[in-house]
Structures are given as C-alpha cells and as structure tokens.
Amino acid sequence: MVIDDTGTNDVHGPEMYSGEGWPEPVKMILQEVGIGDYAIDQLSSGTRDSILGEIDKMERVHSRKAKNKPKTKKILYGIKAPVSMLMLPMFNEYWSSSGGGGQPGWKFIHVVRDGRDIAFSGNISPVRKFYEFSAKTAGRGGGSSTEVKQMQLWNDWNADVSVWCKREAERNPNFEVLTIRLEDFVAPETRYSVVKEVADFVGSPVGECELCKVAEKGQRDLGSHSHTGLGVKARYGKWRKKVEGKPGMKEELEKEGDRGLSMFGYEPWFDFVESSKCSC
C-alpha cells in the first residue's frame, strides 16, 4: 500500500491540482454528471483531459514510492481513498489502456459499511464538500438533516459505483472488482473469509497460516476519523442506539438508503460471505 496519511491510511492525492487532491476532480465530475455511474464521454473534453493529466502525475509519484515495497503477484501498489470511487471511469480509461500506468489492468476493492452507521459518522466532510453538487442532480432540497444527507450520498455513490463495476467487469478483461462489507471483516465468524478473499484477489504470496495470524490479530481503529475511544465492534451497528425512540429517523434513513441497503444485504440482511476458519 502507498499511504499519505498514517492516521487513516488514506491517500489524499496532493500531487493533483496543486495540492487540492481528490476534491477538485470529484467536484468537476459531479458538476457535469452528478452521479457515479457514468461514461467518460459524458464529461467535457476539457474535464477529461485535465483529470487524466492529474492522474498521470499521481501515478508517477506512487509508482516511485512502490518500488521498494513488498509486491504481490497481481498488483504494483494499492491506495485507499474512499471519495475517489467517483473517479472509477477515469481510472479505467487510464489504467485499462497500455498507454497509462505502464501496463494495462487494474483492480478495485469496493469496501462498504452499513449506511445507517455512515449517517452518524463524525466525518461529515463528504456532505460539506460534495452534497451541493450531488443534490442538484438528484433534485433534492437542502433542508434535510446532516444524517439524512450522509445517507443519501452513501446510497447514491455506492449503488452507482457497484452498478458501474459489475458492468465494466463483464466487458473489460483488464478490470476486476471485489466487494466486501466491513461488518464481515469485523465479525469473528467471517473475518478469515474476508482476509482470504482480499489476499487471493491481490495475489498475496502470504500462506494460509500467515493469513490466520492476520485474521486473529487484534483490531485497532480501522482508520477511524473520530477516535471516539469505542472499540471497533462497538462502532458497528451503533445506528441502532442512535435511532432508539426515533422511529421517524430510522424510517427516513432507510427510505433514503433503500437502494444501497438492499443491494449490499443490510436491509433485509443477507450473508455476503461464507463463514470459514483457517486450518492452521
């Protein structure tokens, strides 16, 4: 992994747009198409060329950083940058062609968390930075609570990205996607399954016994922004306490998040990965 922020393990893309990073290209995309499921020819040529040029700057920096890092069999390096999921069609244009990134091909791990938890997240920067652009396309007013706005962005972005990924993976041999739920990573009965899925997906050379150690290792904060002091498990499903005695809030959140909650097996709940244990 290439990391800019050791606190959250994120990459902020400071190489792009004179230090502005991800917000600038994401705003450009939202202003022109407003959604996560789009074709690059829906963007103006100026926006396309500008973003591709900035991705190239980032790629050159990260490729250099990755030279001395341990390699997997299937990827050169990885980055964690949640809001960059709205740039997937642009990444695809860059990395799926032989002209960008040196060799064709790229992978995307779509990590999702229950949108009802996201609604009560202490990190409200997506709403502050991007809601006005997304809301224009969706035709929504500005009177909703912050919690509802967070749910709307979670629902729109993750559902759109999932649809785009599935369609692109079916037609493009140079693109692969893996979707995992953080709840399955946290739960003891499915944690090893998720670790093994990710390891296989990226071509990790680590053996099963080492993966067992990873799965059994104590969890810290998983890149939390708020550092509330709550244990990892206590933060997952926290929305239930937040809506106690507020049936209207629960109903509104689930109405606004219906598409994503259903798509990712949160409401109604369904198993997303099989339970398994390591044999070591």
PDB file of C-alpha atoms in Angstrom:
ATOM      1  CA  MET A   1       0.000   0.000   0.000  1.00  0.00           C
ATOM      2  CA  VAL A   2       1.031   3.573  -0.684  1.00  0.00           C
ATOM      3  CA  ILE A   3      -0.036   5.872   2.167  1.00  0.00           C
ATOM      4  CA  ASP A   4      -0.095   9.662   2.621  1.00  0.00           C
ATOM      5  CA  ASP A   5      -1.933   9.776   5.965  1.00  0.00           C
ATOM      6  CA  THR A   6      -0.699   7.300   8.562  1.00  0.00           C
ATOM      7  CA  GLY A   7      -3.650   8.160  10.803  1.00  0.00           C
ATOM      8  CA  THR A   8      -6.301   6.828   8.428  1.00  0.00           C
ATOM      9  CA  ASN A   9      -4.070   5.020   5.890  1.00  0.00           C
ATOM     10  CA  ASP A  10      -5.552   7.242   3.186  1.00  0.00           C
ATOM     11  CA  VAL A  11      -4.027   8.706   0.068  1.00  0.00           C
ATOM     12  CA  HIS A  12      -5.175  12.328  -0.368  1.00  0.00           C
ATOM     13  CA  GLY A  13      -3.659  12.888  -3.800  1.00  0.00           C
ATOM     14  CA  PRO A  14      -1.615  16.017  -3.007  1.00  0.00           C
ATOM     15  CA  GLU A  15       0.158  15.638  -6.358  1.00  0.00           C
ATOM     16  CA  MET A  16      -3.069  16.615  -8.104  1.00  0.00           C
ATOM     17  CA  TYR A  17      -4.362  20.121  -8.716  1.00  0.00           C
ATOM     18  CA  SER A  18      -1.618  21.952  -6.826  1.00  0.00           C
ATOM     19  CA  GLY A  19      -2.293  20.149  -3.578  1.00  0.00           C
ATOM     20  CA  GLU A  20      -6.107  20.175  -3.752  1.00  0.00           C
ATOM     21  CA  GLY A  21      -6.173  16.396  -4.201  1.00  0.00           C
ATOM     22  CA  TRP A  22      -9.350  14.389  -4.730  1.00  0.00           C
ATOM     23  CA  PRO A  23     -11.954  17.109  -4.025  1.00  0.00           C
ATOM     24  CA  GLU A  24     -11.134  19.072  -7.175  1.00  0.00           C
ATOM     25  CA  PRO A  25     -11.641  16.313  -9.794  1.00  0.00           C
ATOM     26  CA  VAL A  26     -14.591  14.834  -7.875  1.00  0.00           C
ATOM     27  CA  LYS A  27     -16.345  18.228  -7.875  1.00  0.00           C
ATOM     28  CA  MET A  28     -15.634  18.589 -11.602  1.00  0.00           C
ATOM     29  CA  ILE A  29     -17.247  15.205 -12.264  1.00  0.00           C
ATOM     30  CA  LEU A  30     -20.254  15.842 -10.042  1.00  0.00           C
ATOM     31  CA  GLN A  31     -20.847  19.251 -11.581  1.00  0.00           C
ATOM     32  CA  GLU A  32     -21.019  17.718 -15.048  1.00  0.00           C
ATOM     33  CA  VAL A  33     -22.712  14.346 -14.461  1.00  0.00           C
ATOM     34  CA  GLY A  34     -23.741  14.326 -10.778  1.00  0.00           C
ATOM     35  CA  ILE A  35     -23.539  10.530 -10.433  1.00  0.00           C
ATOM     36  CA  GLY A  36     -21.063   7.682 -10.016  1.00  0.00           C
ATOM     37  CA  ASP A  37     -22.299   5.552 -12.900  1.00  0.00           C
ATOM     38  CA  TYR A  38     -21.260   7.486 -15.986  1.00  0.00           C
ATOM     39  CA  ALA A  39     -19.307   7.141 -19.228  1.00  0.00           C
ATOM     40  CA  ILE A  40     -16.290   9.374 -19.728  1.00  0.00           C
ATOM     41  CA  ASP A  41     -17.741  10.773 -22.948  1.00  0.00           C
ATOM     42  CA  GLN A  42     -20.450  12.370 -20.776  1.00  0.00           C
ATOM     43  CA  LEU A  43     -17.727  14.670 -19.462  1.00  0.00           C
ATOM     44  CA  SER A  44     -16.444  17.621 -21.429  1.00  0.00           C
ATOM     45  CA  SER A  45     -13.168  17.040 -23.256  1.00  0.00           C
ATOM     46  CA  GLY A  46     -11.509  19.692 -21.109  1.00  0.00           C
ATOM     47  CA  THR A  47     -12.512  17.920 -17.892  1.00  0.00           C
ATOM     48  CA  ARG A  48     -11.443  14.518 -19.224  1.00  0.00           C
ATOM     49  CA  ASP A  49      -8.027  15.732 -20.349  1.00  0.00           C
ATOM     50  CA  SER A  50      -7.456  17.676 -17.155  1.00  0.00           C
ATOM     51  CA  ILE A  51      -8.286  14.752 -14.834  1.00  0.00           C
ATOM     52  CA  LEU A  52      -6.302  12.214 -16.867  1.00  0.00           C
ATOM     53  CA  GLY A  53      -3.287  14.507 -16.736  1.00  0.00           C
ATOM     54  CA  GLU A  54      -3.567  14.800 -12.947  1.00  0.00           C
ATOM     55  CA  ILE A  55      -3.977  11.024 -12.547  1.00  0.00           C
ATOM     56  CA  ASP A  56      -0.753  10.639 -14.506  1.00  0.00           C
ATOM     57  CA  LYS A  57       1.041  12.930 -12.035  1.00  0.00           C
ATOM     58  CA  MET A  58      -0.224  10.817  -9.134  1.00  0.00           C
ATOM     59  CA  GLU A  59       0.684   7.572 -10.880  1.00  0.00           C
ATOM     60  CA  ARG A  60       4.278   8.656 -11.431  1.00  0.00           C
ATOM     61  CA  VAL A  61       4.709   9.537  -7.744  1.00  0.00           C
ATOM     62  CA  HIS A  62       3.098   6.353  -6.440  1.00  0.00           C
ATOM     63  CA  SER A  63       4.994   4.105  -8.826  1.00  0.00           C
ATOM     64  CA  ARG A  64       8.235   5.526  -7.445  1.00  0.00           C
ATOM     65  CA  LYS A  65       7.064   5.076  -3.853  1.00  0.00           C
ATOM     66  CA  ALA A  66       6.072   1.473  -4.554  1.00  0.00           C
ATOM     67  CA  LYS A  67       9.462   0.417  -5.935  1.00  0.00           C
ATOM     68  CA  ASN A  68      10.872  -0.516  -2.540  1.00  0.00           C
ATOM     69  CA  LYS A  69       7.690  -2.007  -1.087  1.00  0.00           C
ATOM     70  CA  PRO A  70       6.879  -5.745  -0.927  1.00  0.00           C
ATOM     71  CA  LYS A  71       4.977  -6.831  -4.038  1.00  0.00           C
ATOM     72  CA  THR A  72       2.013  -9.108  -4.547  1.00  0.00           C
ATOM     73  CA  LYS A  73       1.683 -11.222  -7.662  1.00  0.00           C
ATOM     74  CA  LYS A  74      -1.129  -9.233  -9.247  1.00  0.00           C
ATOM     75  CA  ILE A  75      -0.692  -5.547  -8.401  1.00  0.00           C
ATOM     76  CA  LEU A  76       2.116  -2.994  -8.268  1.00  0.00           C
ATOM     77  CA  TYR A  77       0.603  -0.930  -5.446  1.00  0.00           C
ATOM     78  CA  GLY A  78      -2.685  -0.057  -3.813  1.00  0.00           C
ATOM     79  CA  ILE A  79      -4.273   3.116  -2.433  1.00  0.00           C
ATOM     80  CA  LYS A  80      -7.131   3.794  -0.002  1.00  0.00           C
ATOM     81  CA  ALA A  81      -9.134   6.876  -0.961  1.00  0.00           C
ATOM     82  CA  PRO A  82     -12.908   6.459  -0.485  1.00  0.00           C
ATOM     83  CA  VAL A  83     -14.134   9.504  -2.415  1.00  0.00           C
ATOM     84  CA  SER A  84     -12.008   8.524  -5.408  1.00  0.00           C
ATOM     85  CA  MET A  85     -14.589   5.842  -6.197  1.00  0.00           C
ATOM     86  CA  LEU A  86     -16.401   8.562  -8.146  1.00  0.00           C
ATOM     87  CA  MET A  87     -13.396   8.633 -10.480  1.00  0.00           C
ATOM     88  CA  LEU A  88     -13.514   4.947 -11.459  1.00  0.00           C
ATOM     89  CA  PRO A  89     -14.402   5.573 -15.130  1.00  0.00           C
ATOM     90  CA  MET A  90     -11.422   7.929 -15.337  1.00  0.00           C
ATOM     91  CA  PHE A  91      -9.092   5.436 -13.651  1.00  0.00           C
ATOM     92  CA  ASN A  92     -10.401   2.841 -16.061  1.00  0.00           C
ATOM     93  CA  GLU A  93      -9.527   4.997 -19.039  1.00  0.00           C
ATOM     94  CA  TYR A  94      -6.021   5.459 -17.645  1.00  0.00           C
ATOM     95  CA  TRP A  95      -5.159   2.010 -16.268  1.00  0.00           C
ATOM     96  CA  SER A  96      -7.053  -0.249 -18.672  1.00  0.00           C
ATOM     97  CA  SER A  97      -5.074   1.041 -21.641  1.00  0.00           C
ATOM     98  CA  SER A  98      -1.439   0.247 -22.331  1.00  0.00           C
ATOM     99  CA  GLY A  99      -0.699   3.963 -22.575  1.00  0.00           C
ATOM    100  CA  GLY A 100      -1.361   4.722 -18.913  1.00  0.00           C
ATOM    101  CA  GLY A 101       0.432   3.263 -15.933  1.00  0.00           C
ATOM    102  CA  GLY A 102       2.932   1.220 -17.949  1.00  0.00           C
ATOM    103  CA  GLN A 103       0.880  -1.955 -18.287  1.00  0.00           C
ATOM    104  CA  PRO A 104      -2.865  -2.447 -18.752  1.00  0.00           C
ATOM    105  CA  GLY A 105      -5.072  -3.668 -15.962  1.00  0.00           C
ATOM    106  CA  TRP A 106      -6.285  -2.636 -12.521  1.00  0.00           C
ATOM    107  CA  LYS A 107      -8.366  -3.884  -9.606  1.00  0.00           C
ATOM    108  CA  PHE A 108     -10.871  -2.189  -7.333  1.00  0.00           C
ATOM    109  CA  ILE A 109     -11.833  -3.363  -3.844  1.00  0.00           C
ATOM    110  CA  HIS A 110     -15.206  -1.835  -3.050  1.00  0.00           C
ATOM    111  CA  VAL A 111     -15.417  -1.667   0.750  1.00  0.00           C
ATOM    112  CA  VAL A 112     -18.875  -0.857   2.069  1.00  0.00           C
ATOM    113  CA  ARG A 113     -20.268  -0.249   5.534  1.00  0.00           C
ATOM    114  CA  ASP A 114     -23.882  -0.036   6.650  1.00  0.00           C
ATOM    115  CA  GLY A 115     -25.127   3.377   5.504  1.00  0.00           C
ATOM    116  CA  ARG A 116     -27.042   3.800   8.727  1.00  0.00           C
ATOM    117  CA  ASP A 117     -23.720   3.837  10.587  1.00  0.00           C
ATOM    118  CA  ILE A 118     -22.255   6.196   7.998  1.00  0.00           C
ATOM    119  CA  ALA A 119     -25.194   8.538   8.611  1.00  0.00           C
ATOM    120  CA  PHE A 120     -23.944   9.065  12.173  1.00  0.00           C
ATOM    121  CA  SER A 121     -20.247   9.251  11.296  1.00  0.00           C
ATOM    122  CA  GLY A 122     -18.193  12.040  12.819  1.00  0.00           C
ATOM    123  CA  ASN A 123     -16.605  12.611   9.406  1.00  0.00           C
ATOM    124  CA  ILE A 124     -19.055  14.902   7.629  1.00  0.00           C
ATOM    125  CA  SER A 125     -16.578  16.219   5.058  1.00  0.00           C
ATOM    126  CA  PRO A 126     -18.349  14.466   2.129  1.00  0.00           C
ATOM    127  CA  VAL A 127     -21.540  16.413   2.895  1.00  0.00           C
ATOM    128  CA  ARG A 128     -19.632  19.648   3.401  1.00  0.00           C
ATOM    129  CA  LYS A 129     -17.584  19.310   0.219  1.00  0.00           C
ATOM    130  CA  PHE A 130     -19.830  17.479  -2.244  1.00  0.00           C
ATOM    131  CA  TYR A 131     -23.502  17.395  -1.263  1.00  0.00           C
ATOM    132  CA  GLU A 132     -24.497  20.560  -3.100  1.00  0.00           C
ATOM    133  CA  PHE A 133     -23.195  19.105  -6.358  1.00  0.00           C
ATOM    134  CA  SER A 134     -24.755  15.663  -5.928  1.00  0.00           C
ATOM    135  CA  ALA A 135     -28.024  17.068  -4.629  1.00  0.00           C
ATOM    136  CA  LYS A 136     -28.549  19.212  -7.725  1.00  0.00           C
ATOM    137  CA  THR A 137     -28.712  16.189  -9.998  1.00  0.00           C
ATOM    138  CA  ALA A 138     -30.866  14.223  -7.566  1.00  0.00           C
ATOM    139  CA  GLY A 139     -33.282  17.163  -7.342  1.00  0.00           C
ATOM    140  CA  ARG A 140     -33.200  17.256  -3.560  1.00  0.00           C
ATOM    141  CA  GLY A 141     -33.694  20.254  -1.364  1.00  0.00           C
ATOM    142  CA  GLY A 142     -31.241  21.448   1.248  1.00  0.00           C
ATOM    143  CA  GLY A 143     -33.485  21.062   4.293  1.00  0.00           C
ATOM    144  CA  SER A 144     -32.530  17.522   5.272  1.00  0.00           C
ATOM    145  CA  SER A 145     -30.538  16.771   8.411  1.00  0.00           C
ATOM    146  CA  THR A 146     -26.830  16.018   8.161  1.00  0.00           C
ATOM    147  CA  GLU A 147     -27.564  12.364   8.958  1.00  0.00           C
ATOM    148  CA  VAL A 148     -30.004  12.076   6.072  1.00  0.00           C
ATOM    149  CA  LYS A 149     -27.624  13.846   3.713  1.00  0.00           C
ATOM    150  CA  GLN A 150     -24.847  11.432   4.658  1.00  0.00           C
ATOM    151  CA  MET A 151     -27.171   8.517   3.941  1.00  0.00           C
ATOM    152  CA  GLN A 152     -28.171   9.997   0.575  1.00  0.00           C
ATOM    153  CA  LEU A 153     -24.541  10.308  -0.527  1.00  0.00           C
ATOM    154  CA  TRP A 154     -23.729   6.810   0.745  1.00  0.00           C
ATOM    155  CA  ASN A 155     -26.686   5.343  -1.117  1.00  0.00           C
ATOM    156  CA  ASP A 156     -26.191   7.213  -4.389  1.00  0.00           C
ATOM    157  CA  TRP A 157     -22.432   6.816  -4.642  1.00  0.00           C
ATOM    158  CA  ASN A 158     -22.070   3.190  -3.548  1.00  0.00           C
ATOM    159  CA  ALA A 159     -25.019   1.891  -5.535  1.00  0.00           C
ATOM    160  CA  ASP A 160     -23.926   3.755  -8.681  1.00  0.00           C
ATOM    161  CA  VAL A 161     -20.347   2.543  -8.339  1.00  0.00           C
ATOM    162  CA  SER A 162     -21.469  -1.046  -7.822  1.00  0.00           C
ATOM    163  CA  VAL A 163     -23.577  -0.980 -10.982  1.00  0.00           C
ATOM    164  CA  TRP A 164     -20.716   0.529 -12.992  1.00  0.00           C
ATOM    165  CA  CYS A 165     -18.230  -2.020 -11.648  1.00  0.00           C
ATOM    166  CA  LYS A 166     -20.345  -5.055 -12.454  1.00  0.00           C
ATOM    167  CA  ARG A 167     -21.000  -3.851 -15.982  1.00  0.00           C
ATOM    168  CA  GLU A 168     -17.370  -2.952 -16.617  1.00  0.00           C
ATOM    169  CA  ALA A 169     -16.010  -6.211 -15.173  1.00  0.00           C
ATOM    170  CA  GLU A 170     -18.213  -8.194 -17.545  1.00  0.00           C
ATOM    171  CA  ARG A 171     -16.927  -6.440 -20.647  1.00  0.00           C
ATOM    172  CA  ASN A 172     -13.367  -5.432 -19.752  1.00  0.00           C
ATOM    173  CA  PRO A 173     -10.721  -8.150 -19.183  1.00  0.00           C
ATOM    174  CA  ASN A 174      -8.371  -5.506 -17.761  1.00  0.00           C
ATOM    175  CA  PHE A 175     -10.623  -4.677 -14.803  1.00  0.00           C
ATOM    176  CA  GLU A 176     -11.612  -6.732 -11.750  1.00  0.00           C
ATOM    177  CA  VAL A 177     -13.735  -5.820  -8.740  1.00  0.00           C
ATOM    178  CA  LEU A 178     -14.183  -7.341  -5.289  1.00  0.00           C
ATOM    179  CA  THR A 179     -16.901  -6.067  -2.943  1.00  0.00           C
ATOM    180  CA  ILE A 180     -16.586  -6.647   0.796  1.00  0.00           C
ATOM    181  CA  ARG A 181     -18.533  -5.435   3.811  1.00  0.00           C
ATOM    182  CA  LEU A 182     -16.628  -4.085   6.787  1.00  0.00           C
ATOM    183  CA  GLU A 183     -19.109  -5.802   9.091  1.00  0.00           C
ATOM    184  CA  ASP A 184     -17.939  -9.162   7.708  1.00  0.00           C
ATOM    185  CA  PHE A 185     -14.330  -8.161   8.338  1.00  0.00           C
ATOM    186  CA  VAL A 186     -15.129  -7.269  11.949  1.00  0.00           C
ATOM    187  CA  ALA A 187     -17.261 -10.353  12.728  1.00  0.00           C
ATOM    188  CA  PRO A 188     -15.113 -13.246  14.077  1.00  0.00           C
ATOM    189  CA  GLU A 189     -17.022 -15.880  12.105  1.00  0.00           C
ATOM    190  CA  THR A 190     -16.393 -14.264   8.711  1.00  0.00           C
ATOM    191  CA  ARG A 191     -13.163 -12.315   9.280  1.00  0.00           C
ATOM    192  CA  TYR A 192     -10.860 -15.023   7.941  1.00  0.00           C
ATOM    193  CA  SER A 193     -13.034 -15.454   4.821  1.00  0.00           C
ATOM    194  CA  VAL A 194     -12.710 -11.747   4.027  1.00  0.00           C
ATOM    195  CA  VAL A 195      -8.943 -11.718   4.650  1.00  0.00           C
ATOM    196  CA  LYS A 196      -8.548 -14.745   2.354  1.00  0.00           C
ATOM    197  CA  GLU A 197     -10.725 -13.166  -0.357  1.00  0.00           C
ATOM    198  CA  VAL A 198      -8.657  -9.988  -0.391  1.00  0.00           C
ATOM    199  CA  ALA A 199      -5.363 -11.888  -0.336  1.00  0.00           C
ATOM    200  CA  ASP A 200      -6.417 -14.049  -3.293  1.00  0.00           C
ATOM    201  CA  PHE A 201      -7.721 -11.025  -5.173  1.00  0.00           C
ATOM    202  CA  VAL A 202      -4.441  -9.115  -4.998  1.00  0.00           C
ATOM    203  CA  GLY A 203      -2.258 -12.194  -5.424  1.00  0.00           C
ATOM    204  CA  SER A 204      -0.674 -12.114  -1.975  1.00  0.00           C
ATOM    205  CA  PRO A 205       2.244 -14.532  -1.589  1.00  0.00           C
ATOM    206  CA  VAL A 206       1.390 -14.969   2.107  1.00  0.00           C
ATOM    207  CA  GLY A 207       0.473 -18.529   3.082  1.00  0.00           C
ATOM    208  CA  GLU A 208      -2.636 -19.701   4.902  1.00  0.00           C
ATOM    209  CA  CYS A 209      -1.032 -19.792   8.350  1.00  0.00           C
ATOM    210  CA  GLU A 210       0.160 -16.203   7.994  1.00  0.00           C
ATOM    211  CA  LEU A 211      -3.322 -15.174   6.877  1.00  0.00           C
ATOM    212  CA  CYS A 212      -4.669 -16.859  10.003  1.00  0.00           C
ATOM    213  CA  LYS A 213      -2.431 -14.624  12.094  1.00  0.00           C
ATOM    214  CA  VAL A 214      -3.738 -11.565  10.260  1.00  0.00           C
ATOM    215  CA  ALA A 215      -7.334 -12.653  10.877  1.00  0.00           C
ATOM    216  CA  GLU A 216      -6.679 -13.328  14.545  1.00  0.00           C
ATOM    217  CA  LYS A 217      -4.739 -10.122  15.136  1.00  0.00           C
ATOM    218  CA  GLY A 218      -6.433  -7.552  17.350  1.00  0.00           C
ATOM    219  CA  GLN A 219      -8.201  -4.743  15.511  1.00  0.00           C
ATOM    220  CA  ARG A 220      -7.285  -1.173  16.292  1.00  0.00           C
ATOM    221  CA  ASP A 221      -9.498   1.532  14.749  1.00  0.00           C
ATOM    222  CA  LEU A 222      -9.735   0.604  11.038  1.00  0.00           C
ATOM    223  CA  GLY A 223      -8.812   4.148  10.056  1.00  0.00           C
ATOM    224  CA  SER A 224     -11.417   5.908  12.182  1.00  0.00           C
ATOM    225  CA  HIS A 225     -11.611   9.697  11.772  1.00  0.00           C
ATOM    226  CA  SER A 226     -13.332  10.388  15.078  1.00  0.00           C
ATOM    227  CA  HIS A 227     -11.201   8.366  17.557  1.00  0.00           C
ATOM    228  CA  THR A 228     -14.100   8.141  19.991  1.00  0.00           C
ATOM    229  CA  GLY A 229     -12.410   5.547  22.172  1.00  0.00           C
ATOM    230  CA  LEU A 230     -15.100   2.984  21.356  1.00  0.00           C
ATOM    231  CA  GLY A 231     -13.858  -0.462  20.422  1.00  0.00           C
ATOM    232  CA  VAL A 232     -14.121  -1.465  16.789  1.00  0.00           C
ATOM    233  CA  LYS A 233     -17.055  -3.821  17.372  1.00  0.00           C
ATOM    234  CA  ALA A 234     -18.948  -1.209  19.375  1.00  0.00           C
ATOM    235  CA  ARG A 235     -18.858   1.203  16.432  1.00  0.00           C
ATOM    236  CA  TYR A 236     -20.509  -1.228  14.032  1.00  0.00           C
ATOM    237  CA  GLY A 237     -24.282  -1.180  14.381  1.00  0.00           C
ATOM    238  CA  LYS A 238     -24.125   1.993  16.501  1.00  0.00           C
ATOM    239  CA  TRP A 239     -27.024   3.376  14.461  1.00  0.00           C
ATOM    240  CA  ARG A 240     -29.446   1.205  16.456  1.00  0.00           C
ATOM    241  CA  LYS A 241     -28.780   3.200  19.632  1.00  0.00           C
ATOM    242  CA  LYS A 242     -28.834   6.461  17.700  1.00  0.00           C
ATOM    243  CA  VAL A 243     -32.400   5.877  16.474  1.00  0.00           C
ATOM    244  CA  GLU A 244     -33.812   4.488  19.732  1.00  0.00           C
ATOM    245  CA  GLY A 245     -37.063   6.301  20.405  1.00  0.00           C
ATOM    246  CA  LYS A 246     -36.849   7.988  16.984  1.00  0.00           C
ATOM    247  CA  PRO A 247     -38.870   5.801  14.619  1.00  0.00           C
ATOM    248  CA  GLY A 248     -39.198   8.674  12.172  1.00  0.00           C
ATOM    249  CA  MET A 249     -35.421   8.992  11.845  1.00  0.00           C
ATOM    250  CA  LYS A 250     -34.991   5.251  11.222  1.00  0.00           C
ATOM    251  CA  GLU A 251     -37.751   5.274   8.625  1.00  0.00           C
ATOM    252  CA  GLU A 252     -36.312   8.296   6.805  1.00  0.00           C
ATOM    253  CA  LEU A 253     -32.777   6.867   6.743  1.00  0.00           C
ATOM    254  CA  GLU A 254     -33.968   3.529   5.382  1.00  0.00           C
ATOM    255  CA  LYS A 255     -36.138   5.239   2.794  1.00  0.00           C
ATOM    256  CA  GLU A 256     -33.231   7.358   1.533  1.00  0.00           C
ATOM    257  CA  GLY A 257     -30.831   4.411   1.638  1.00  0.00           C
ATOM    258  CA  ASP A 258     -33.185   1.763   0.286  1.00  0.00           C
ATOM    259  CA  ARG A 259     -31.237   1.002  -2.905  1.00  0.00           C
ATOM    260  CA  GLY A 260     -27.860   0.541  -1.237  1.00  0.00           C
ATOM    261  CA  LEU A 261     -29.141  -1.171   1.910  1.00  0.00           C
ATOM    262  CA  SER A 262     -30.866  -3.763  -0.249  1.00  0.00           C
ATOM    263  CA  MET A 263     -28.013  -4.131  -2.762  1.00  0.00           C
ATOM    264  CA  PHE A 264     -25.372  -4.830  -0.113  1.00  0.00           C
ATOM    265  CA  GLY A 265     -27.512  -7.065   2.096  1.00  0.00           C
ATOM    266  CA  TYR A 266     -28.142  -4.735   5.019  1.00  0.00           C
ATOM    267  CA  GLU A 267     -31.931  -4.376   4.829  1.00  0.00           C
ATOM    268  CA  PRO A 268     -33.101  -7.049   4.570  1.00  0.00           C
ATOM    269  CA  TRP A 269     -29.945  -8.695   5.886  1.00  0.00           C
ATOM    270  CA  PHE A 270     -28.335 -11.499   3.914  1.00  0.00           C
ATOM    271  CA  ASP A 271     -24.970 -13.237   4.213  1.00  0.00           C
ATOM    272  CA  PHE A 272     -22.410 -11.653   1.909  1.00  0.00           C
ATOM    273  CA  VAL A 273     -19.576 -14.124   2.510  1.00  0.00           C
ATOM    274  CA  GLU A 274     -19.450 -17.691   3.793  1.00  0.00           C
ATOM    275  CA  SER A 275     -18.107 -18.362   7.266  1.00  0.00           C
ATOM    276  CA  SER A 276     -14.837 -20.282   7.293  1.00  0.00           C
ATOM    277  CA  LYS A 277     -11.963 -20.978   9.622  1.00  0.00           C
ATOM    278  CA  CYS A 278      -8.293 -21.411   8.882  1.00  0.00           C
ATOM    279  CA  SER A 279      -6.873 -24.888   9.277  1.00  0.00           C
ATOM    280  CA  CYS A 280      -3.600 -23.890  10.963  1.00  0.00           C
TER     281      CYS A 280
END
